[in-house]
mmCIF file of C-alpha atoms in Angstrom:
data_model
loop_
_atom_site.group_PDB
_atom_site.id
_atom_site.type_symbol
_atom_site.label_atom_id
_atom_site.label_comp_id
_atom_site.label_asym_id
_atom_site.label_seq_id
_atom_site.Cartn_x
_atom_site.Cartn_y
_atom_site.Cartn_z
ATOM 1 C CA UNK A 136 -29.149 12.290 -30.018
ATOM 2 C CA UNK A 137 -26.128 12.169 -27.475
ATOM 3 C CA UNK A 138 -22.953 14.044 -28.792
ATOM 4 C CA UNK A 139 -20.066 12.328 -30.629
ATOM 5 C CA UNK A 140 -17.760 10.455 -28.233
ATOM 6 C CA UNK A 141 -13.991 10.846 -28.205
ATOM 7 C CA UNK A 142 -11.783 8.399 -29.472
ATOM 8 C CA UNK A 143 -10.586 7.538 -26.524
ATOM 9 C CA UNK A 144 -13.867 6.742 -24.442
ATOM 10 C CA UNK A 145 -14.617 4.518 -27.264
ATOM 11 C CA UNK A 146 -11.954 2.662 -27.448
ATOM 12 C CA UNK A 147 -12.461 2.307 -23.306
ATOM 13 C CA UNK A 148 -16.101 1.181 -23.970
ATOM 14 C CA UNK A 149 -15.085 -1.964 -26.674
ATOM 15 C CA UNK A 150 -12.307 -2.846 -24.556
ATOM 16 C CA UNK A 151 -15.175 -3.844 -21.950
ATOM 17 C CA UNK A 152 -16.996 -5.563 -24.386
ATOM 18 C CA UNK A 153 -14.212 -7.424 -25.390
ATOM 19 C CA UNK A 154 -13.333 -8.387 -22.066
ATOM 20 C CA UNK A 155 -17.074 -9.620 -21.083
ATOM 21 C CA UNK A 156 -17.683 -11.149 -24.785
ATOM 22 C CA UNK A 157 -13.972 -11.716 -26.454
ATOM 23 C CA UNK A 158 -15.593 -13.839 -29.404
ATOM 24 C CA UNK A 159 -19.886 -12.758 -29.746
ATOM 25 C CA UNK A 160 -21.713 -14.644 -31.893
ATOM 26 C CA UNK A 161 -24.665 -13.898 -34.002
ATOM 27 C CA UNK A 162 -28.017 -15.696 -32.561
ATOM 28 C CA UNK A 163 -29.446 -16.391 -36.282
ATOM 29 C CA UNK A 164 -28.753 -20.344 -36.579
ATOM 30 C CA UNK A 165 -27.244 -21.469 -39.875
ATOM 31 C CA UNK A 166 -24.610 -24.465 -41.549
ATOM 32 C CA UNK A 167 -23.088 -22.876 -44.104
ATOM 33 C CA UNK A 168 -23.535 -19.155 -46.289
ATOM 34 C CA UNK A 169 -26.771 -19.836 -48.128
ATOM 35 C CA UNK A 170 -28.475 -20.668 -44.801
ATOM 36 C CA UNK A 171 -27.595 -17.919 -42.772
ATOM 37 C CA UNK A 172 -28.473 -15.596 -46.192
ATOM 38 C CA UNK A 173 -31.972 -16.673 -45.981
ATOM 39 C CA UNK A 174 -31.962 -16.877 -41.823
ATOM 40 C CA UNK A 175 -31.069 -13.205 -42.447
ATOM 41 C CA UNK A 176 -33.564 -11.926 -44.819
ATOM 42 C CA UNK A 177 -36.073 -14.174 -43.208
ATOM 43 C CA UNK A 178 -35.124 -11.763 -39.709
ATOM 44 C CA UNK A 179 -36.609 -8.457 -41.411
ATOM 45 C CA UNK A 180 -39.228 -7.528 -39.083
ATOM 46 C CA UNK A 181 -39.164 -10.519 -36.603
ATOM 47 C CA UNK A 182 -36.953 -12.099 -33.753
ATOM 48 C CA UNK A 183 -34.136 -14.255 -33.938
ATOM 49 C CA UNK A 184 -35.569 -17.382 -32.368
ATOM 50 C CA UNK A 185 -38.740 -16.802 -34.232
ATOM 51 C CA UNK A 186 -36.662 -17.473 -37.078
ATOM 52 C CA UNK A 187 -34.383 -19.876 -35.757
ATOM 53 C CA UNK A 188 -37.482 -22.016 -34.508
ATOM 54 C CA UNK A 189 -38.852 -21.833 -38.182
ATOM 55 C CA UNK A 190 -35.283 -22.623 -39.945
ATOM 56 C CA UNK A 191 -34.512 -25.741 -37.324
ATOM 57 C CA UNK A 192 -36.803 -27.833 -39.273
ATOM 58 C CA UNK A 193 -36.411 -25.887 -42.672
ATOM 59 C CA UNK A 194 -32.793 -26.290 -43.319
ATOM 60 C CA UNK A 195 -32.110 -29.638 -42.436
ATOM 61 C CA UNK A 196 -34.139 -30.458 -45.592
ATOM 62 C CA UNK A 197 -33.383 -27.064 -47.748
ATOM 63 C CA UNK A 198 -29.731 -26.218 -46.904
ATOM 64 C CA UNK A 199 -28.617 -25.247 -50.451
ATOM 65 C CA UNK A 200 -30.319 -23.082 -53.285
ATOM 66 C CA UNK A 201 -30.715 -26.429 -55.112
ATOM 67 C CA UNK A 202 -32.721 -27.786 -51.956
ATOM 68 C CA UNK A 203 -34.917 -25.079 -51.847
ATOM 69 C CA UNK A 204 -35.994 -24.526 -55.358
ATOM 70 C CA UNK A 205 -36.710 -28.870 -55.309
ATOM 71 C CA UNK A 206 -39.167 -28.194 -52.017
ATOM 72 C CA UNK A 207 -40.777 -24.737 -53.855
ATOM 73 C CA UNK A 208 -42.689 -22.334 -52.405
ATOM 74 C CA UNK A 209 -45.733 -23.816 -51.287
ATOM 75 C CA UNK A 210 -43.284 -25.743 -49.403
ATOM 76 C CA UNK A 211 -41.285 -23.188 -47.650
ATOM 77 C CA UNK A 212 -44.414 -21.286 -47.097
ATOM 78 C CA UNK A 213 -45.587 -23.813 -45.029
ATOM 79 C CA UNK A 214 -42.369 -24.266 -42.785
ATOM 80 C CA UNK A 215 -42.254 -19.940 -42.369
ATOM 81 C CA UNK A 216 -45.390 -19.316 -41.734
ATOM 82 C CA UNK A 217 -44.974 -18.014 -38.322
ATOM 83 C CA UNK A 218 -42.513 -15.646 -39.571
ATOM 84 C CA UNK A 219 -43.822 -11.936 -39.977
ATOM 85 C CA UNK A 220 -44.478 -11.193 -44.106
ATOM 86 C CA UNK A 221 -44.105 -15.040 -44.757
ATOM 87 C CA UNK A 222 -45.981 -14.704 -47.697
ATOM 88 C CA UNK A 223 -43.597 -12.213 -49.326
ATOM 89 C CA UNK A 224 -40.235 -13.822 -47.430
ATOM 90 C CA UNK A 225 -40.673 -17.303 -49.255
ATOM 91 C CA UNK A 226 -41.216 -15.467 -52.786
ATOM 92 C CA UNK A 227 -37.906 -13.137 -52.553
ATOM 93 C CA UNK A 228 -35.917 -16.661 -51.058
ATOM 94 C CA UNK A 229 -37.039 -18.734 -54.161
ATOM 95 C CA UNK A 230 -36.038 -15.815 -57.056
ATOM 96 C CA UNK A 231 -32.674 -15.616 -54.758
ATOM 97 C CA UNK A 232 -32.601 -19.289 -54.655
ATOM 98 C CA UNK A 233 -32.841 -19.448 -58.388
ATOM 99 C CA UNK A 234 -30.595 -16.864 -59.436
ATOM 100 C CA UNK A 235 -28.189 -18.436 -57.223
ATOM 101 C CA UNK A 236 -28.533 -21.788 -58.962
ATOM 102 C CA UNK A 237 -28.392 -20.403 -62.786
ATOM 103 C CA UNK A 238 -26.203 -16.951 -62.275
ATOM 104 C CA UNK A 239 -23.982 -18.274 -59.325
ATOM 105 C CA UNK A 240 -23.333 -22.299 -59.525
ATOM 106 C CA UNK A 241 -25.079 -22.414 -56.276
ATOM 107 C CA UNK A 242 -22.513 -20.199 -54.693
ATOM 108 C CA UNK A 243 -23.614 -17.497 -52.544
ATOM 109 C CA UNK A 244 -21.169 -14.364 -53.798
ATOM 110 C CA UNK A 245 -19.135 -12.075 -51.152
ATOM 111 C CA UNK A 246 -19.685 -8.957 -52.705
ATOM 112 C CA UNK A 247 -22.068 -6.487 -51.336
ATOM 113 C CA UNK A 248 -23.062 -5.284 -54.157
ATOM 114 C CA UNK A 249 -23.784 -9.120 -55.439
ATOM 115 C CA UNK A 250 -25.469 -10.027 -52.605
ATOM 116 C CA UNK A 251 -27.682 -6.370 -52.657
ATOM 117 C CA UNK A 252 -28.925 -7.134 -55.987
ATOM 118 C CA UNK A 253 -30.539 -10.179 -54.536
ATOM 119 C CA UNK A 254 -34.038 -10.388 -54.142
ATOM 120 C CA UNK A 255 -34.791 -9.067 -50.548
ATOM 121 C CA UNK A 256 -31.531 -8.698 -49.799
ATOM 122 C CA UNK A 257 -30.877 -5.271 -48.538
ATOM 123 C CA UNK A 258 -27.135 -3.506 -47.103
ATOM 124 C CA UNK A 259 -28.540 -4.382 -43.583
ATOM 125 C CA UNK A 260 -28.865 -8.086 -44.547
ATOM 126 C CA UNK A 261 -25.446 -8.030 -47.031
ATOM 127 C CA UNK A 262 -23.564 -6.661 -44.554
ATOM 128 C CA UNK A 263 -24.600 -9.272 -41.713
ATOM 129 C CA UNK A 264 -23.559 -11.871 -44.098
ATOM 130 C CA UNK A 265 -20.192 -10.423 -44.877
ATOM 131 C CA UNK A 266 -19.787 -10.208 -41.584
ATOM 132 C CA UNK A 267 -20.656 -13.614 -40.336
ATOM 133 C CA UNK A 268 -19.614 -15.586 -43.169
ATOM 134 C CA UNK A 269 -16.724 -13.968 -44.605
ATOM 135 C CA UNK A 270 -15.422 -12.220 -41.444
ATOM 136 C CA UNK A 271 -15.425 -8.694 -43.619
ATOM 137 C CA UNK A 272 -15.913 -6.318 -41.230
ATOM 138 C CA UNK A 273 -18.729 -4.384 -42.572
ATOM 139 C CA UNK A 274 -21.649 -3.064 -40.101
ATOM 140 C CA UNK A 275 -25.177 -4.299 -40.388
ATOM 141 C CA UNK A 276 -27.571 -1.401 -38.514
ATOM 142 C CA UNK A 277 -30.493 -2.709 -37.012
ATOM 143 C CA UNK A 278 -33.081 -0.629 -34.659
ATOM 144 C CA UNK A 279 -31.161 -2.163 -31.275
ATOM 145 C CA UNK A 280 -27.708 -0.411 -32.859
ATOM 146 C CA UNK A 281 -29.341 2.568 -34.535
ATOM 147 C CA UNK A 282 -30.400 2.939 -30.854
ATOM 148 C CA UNK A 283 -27.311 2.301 -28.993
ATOM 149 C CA UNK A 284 -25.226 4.292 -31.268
ATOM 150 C CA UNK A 285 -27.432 7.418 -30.833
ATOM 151 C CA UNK A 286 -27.949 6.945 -26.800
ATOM 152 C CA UNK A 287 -24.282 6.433 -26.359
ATOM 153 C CA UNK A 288 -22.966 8.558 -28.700
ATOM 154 C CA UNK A 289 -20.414 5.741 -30.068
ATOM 155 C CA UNK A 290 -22.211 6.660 -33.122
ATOM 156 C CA UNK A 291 -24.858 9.050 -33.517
ATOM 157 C CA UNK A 292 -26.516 9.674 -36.273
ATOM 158 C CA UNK A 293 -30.252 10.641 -37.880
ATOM 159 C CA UNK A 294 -30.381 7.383 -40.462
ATOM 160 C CA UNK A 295 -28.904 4.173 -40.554
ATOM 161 C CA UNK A 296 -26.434 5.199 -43.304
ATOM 162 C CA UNK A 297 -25.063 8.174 -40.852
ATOM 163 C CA UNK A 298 -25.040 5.244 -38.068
ATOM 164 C CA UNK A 299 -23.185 2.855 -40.390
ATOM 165 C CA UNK A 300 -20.840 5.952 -41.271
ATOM 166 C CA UNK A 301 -20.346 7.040 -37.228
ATOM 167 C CA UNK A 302 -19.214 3.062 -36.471
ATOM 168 C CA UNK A 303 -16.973 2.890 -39.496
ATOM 169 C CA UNK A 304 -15.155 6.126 -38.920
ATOM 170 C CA UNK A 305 -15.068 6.294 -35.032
ATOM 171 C CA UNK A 306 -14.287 2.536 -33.559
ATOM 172 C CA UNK A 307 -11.227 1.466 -33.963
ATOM 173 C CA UNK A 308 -9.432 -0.833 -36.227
ATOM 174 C CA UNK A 309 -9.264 -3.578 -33.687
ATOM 175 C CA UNK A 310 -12.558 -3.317 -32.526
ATOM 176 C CA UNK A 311 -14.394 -3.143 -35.864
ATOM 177 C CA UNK A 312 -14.519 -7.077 -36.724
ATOM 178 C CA UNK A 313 -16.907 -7.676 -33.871
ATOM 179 C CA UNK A 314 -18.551 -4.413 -33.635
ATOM 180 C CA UNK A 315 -22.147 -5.244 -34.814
ATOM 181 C CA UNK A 316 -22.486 -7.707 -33.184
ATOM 182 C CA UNK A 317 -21.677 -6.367 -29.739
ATOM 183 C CA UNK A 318 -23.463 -3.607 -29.998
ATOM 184 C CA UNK A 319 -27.126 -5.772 -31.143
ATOM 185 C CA UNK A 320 -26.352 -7.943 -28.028
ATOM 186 C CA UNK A 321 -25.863 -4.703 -25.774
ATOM 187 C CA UNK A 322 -29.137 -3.250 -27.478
ATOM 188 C CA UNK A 323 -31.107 -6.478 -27.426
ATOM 189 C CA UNK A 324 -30.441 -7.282 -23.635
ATOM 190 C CA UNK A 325 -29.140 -3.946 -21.607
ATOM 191 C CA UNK A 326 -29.955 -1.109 -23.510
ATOM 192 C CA UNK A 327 -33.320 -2.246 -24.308
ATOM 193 C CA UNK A 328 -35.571 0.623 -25.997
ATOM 194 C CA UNK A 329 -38.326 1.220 -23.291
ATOM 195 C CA UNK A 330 -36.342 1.062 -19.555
ATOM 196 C CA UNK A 331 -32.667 0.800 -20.479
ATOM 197 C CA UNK A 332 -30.946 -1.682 -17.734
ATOM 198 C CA UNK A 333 -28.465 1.018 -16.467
ATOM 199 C CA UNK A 334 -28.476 -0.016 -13.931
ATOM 200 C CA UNK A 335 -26.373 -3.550 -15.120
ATOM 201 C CA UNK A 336 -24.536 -1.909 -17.633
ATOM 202 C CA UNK A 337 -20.879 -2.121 -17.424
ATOM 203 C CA UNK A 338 -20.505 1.217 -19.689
ATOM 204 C CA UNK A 339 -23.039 3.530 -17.276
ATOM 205 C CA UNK A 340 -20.072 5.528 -16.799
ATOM 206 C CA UNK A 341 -18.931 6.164 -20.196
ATOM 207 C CA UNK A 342 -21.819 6.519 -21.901
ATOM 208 C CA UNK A 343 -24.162 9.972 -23.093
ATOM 209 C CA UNK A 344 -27.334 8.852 -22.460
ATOM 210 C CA UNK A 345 -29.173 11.616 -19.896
ATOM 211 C CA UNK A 346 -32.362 9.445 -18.686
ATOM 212 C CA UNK A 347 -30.257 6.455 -17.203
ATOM 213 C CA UNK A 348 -32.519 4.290 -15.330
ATOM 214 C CA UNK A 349 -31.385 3.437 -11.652
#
């Protein structure tokens, strides 16, 4: 674990990002909230465009909680079964589906705490979709920031709770909208986990990590 950054190199480091990537976008493909809440619980354990290439025939047909409790779960079984834990994925989105329907009018909530008690739904997961949706700038911790955070030391920590902490307390204000999802983008394509691009990255200067690649 690298030590804790100053405030000042931190602020240095998102100013980059924001110059390179003013507006990033998450990769998970979705029309409106309910679709990118299941994209996002359907992403536990498996890759954005393995998703997306399961949901680009799924929602055009399923795009509402309504929709998906009418195909059932034979149904969406059958369009995610090349997602990892498909099995249990399409049982968690048809109890969410359904409590949606009956508890919510359909109406996917934007509270955490809603949205955690959920059916599969997890902080990591509610906090993506506060994010994305409803522009709250909360910070979903995935392995590619969990990693970044603790190589950089923009936020080190030993779980993802510390991690979450470390981003919410040490980026600043300006910078914490788009956080999450520059740091997954920097994790998913430069500081990869096996032989971190170094080399290419436009923070190699700033950042703690001692076993920089060439």
């Amino acid at each position: 674990m690298a030590r804790q950054l100053d405030y000042h190199t931190i602020r240095e480091i998102f100013t980059r990002f924001h110059a390179a990537e003013p507006e990033p976008k998450g990769e998970l493909e979705h029309v409106n909230a309910f679709t990118l809440l299941v994209a996002v619980a359907l992403s536990a354990q498996a890759t954005d465009a393995g998703v997306n290439k399961a949901t680009r025939r799924l929602f055009p047909i399923a795009d509402t909680p309504e929709k998906m409790l009418a195909l059932g779960e034979e149904g969406l079984t059958e369009h995610i079964k090349t997602i990892g834990l498909f099995r249990q994925k399409a049982k968690n989105v048809m109890k969410l589906s359904r409590i949606l329907h009956e508890e919510y009018g359909g109406v996917v909530p934007n509270s955490r705490a809603a949205l955690q008690s959920l059916p599969g739904v997890g902080r990591k997961t509610a906090n993506v979709v506060l994010n994305m949706w409803w522009h709250y700038p909360a910070q979903a911790v995935d392995t590619h920031i969990f990693r970044f955070g603790n190589r950089s030391g923009v936020a080190p920590g030993k779980t993802v709770d510390h991690v979450e902490r470390a981003i919410e307390d040490n980026i600043p204000a300006d910078f914490q909208l788009h956080a999450h999802h520059w740091m997954i983008l920097h994790g998913r394509y430069t500081c990869v986990a096996r032989k971190p691009k170094c080399g290419a990255c436009l923070i190699r200067d700033l950042c703690q990590f001692e076993d920089k690649t060439p």
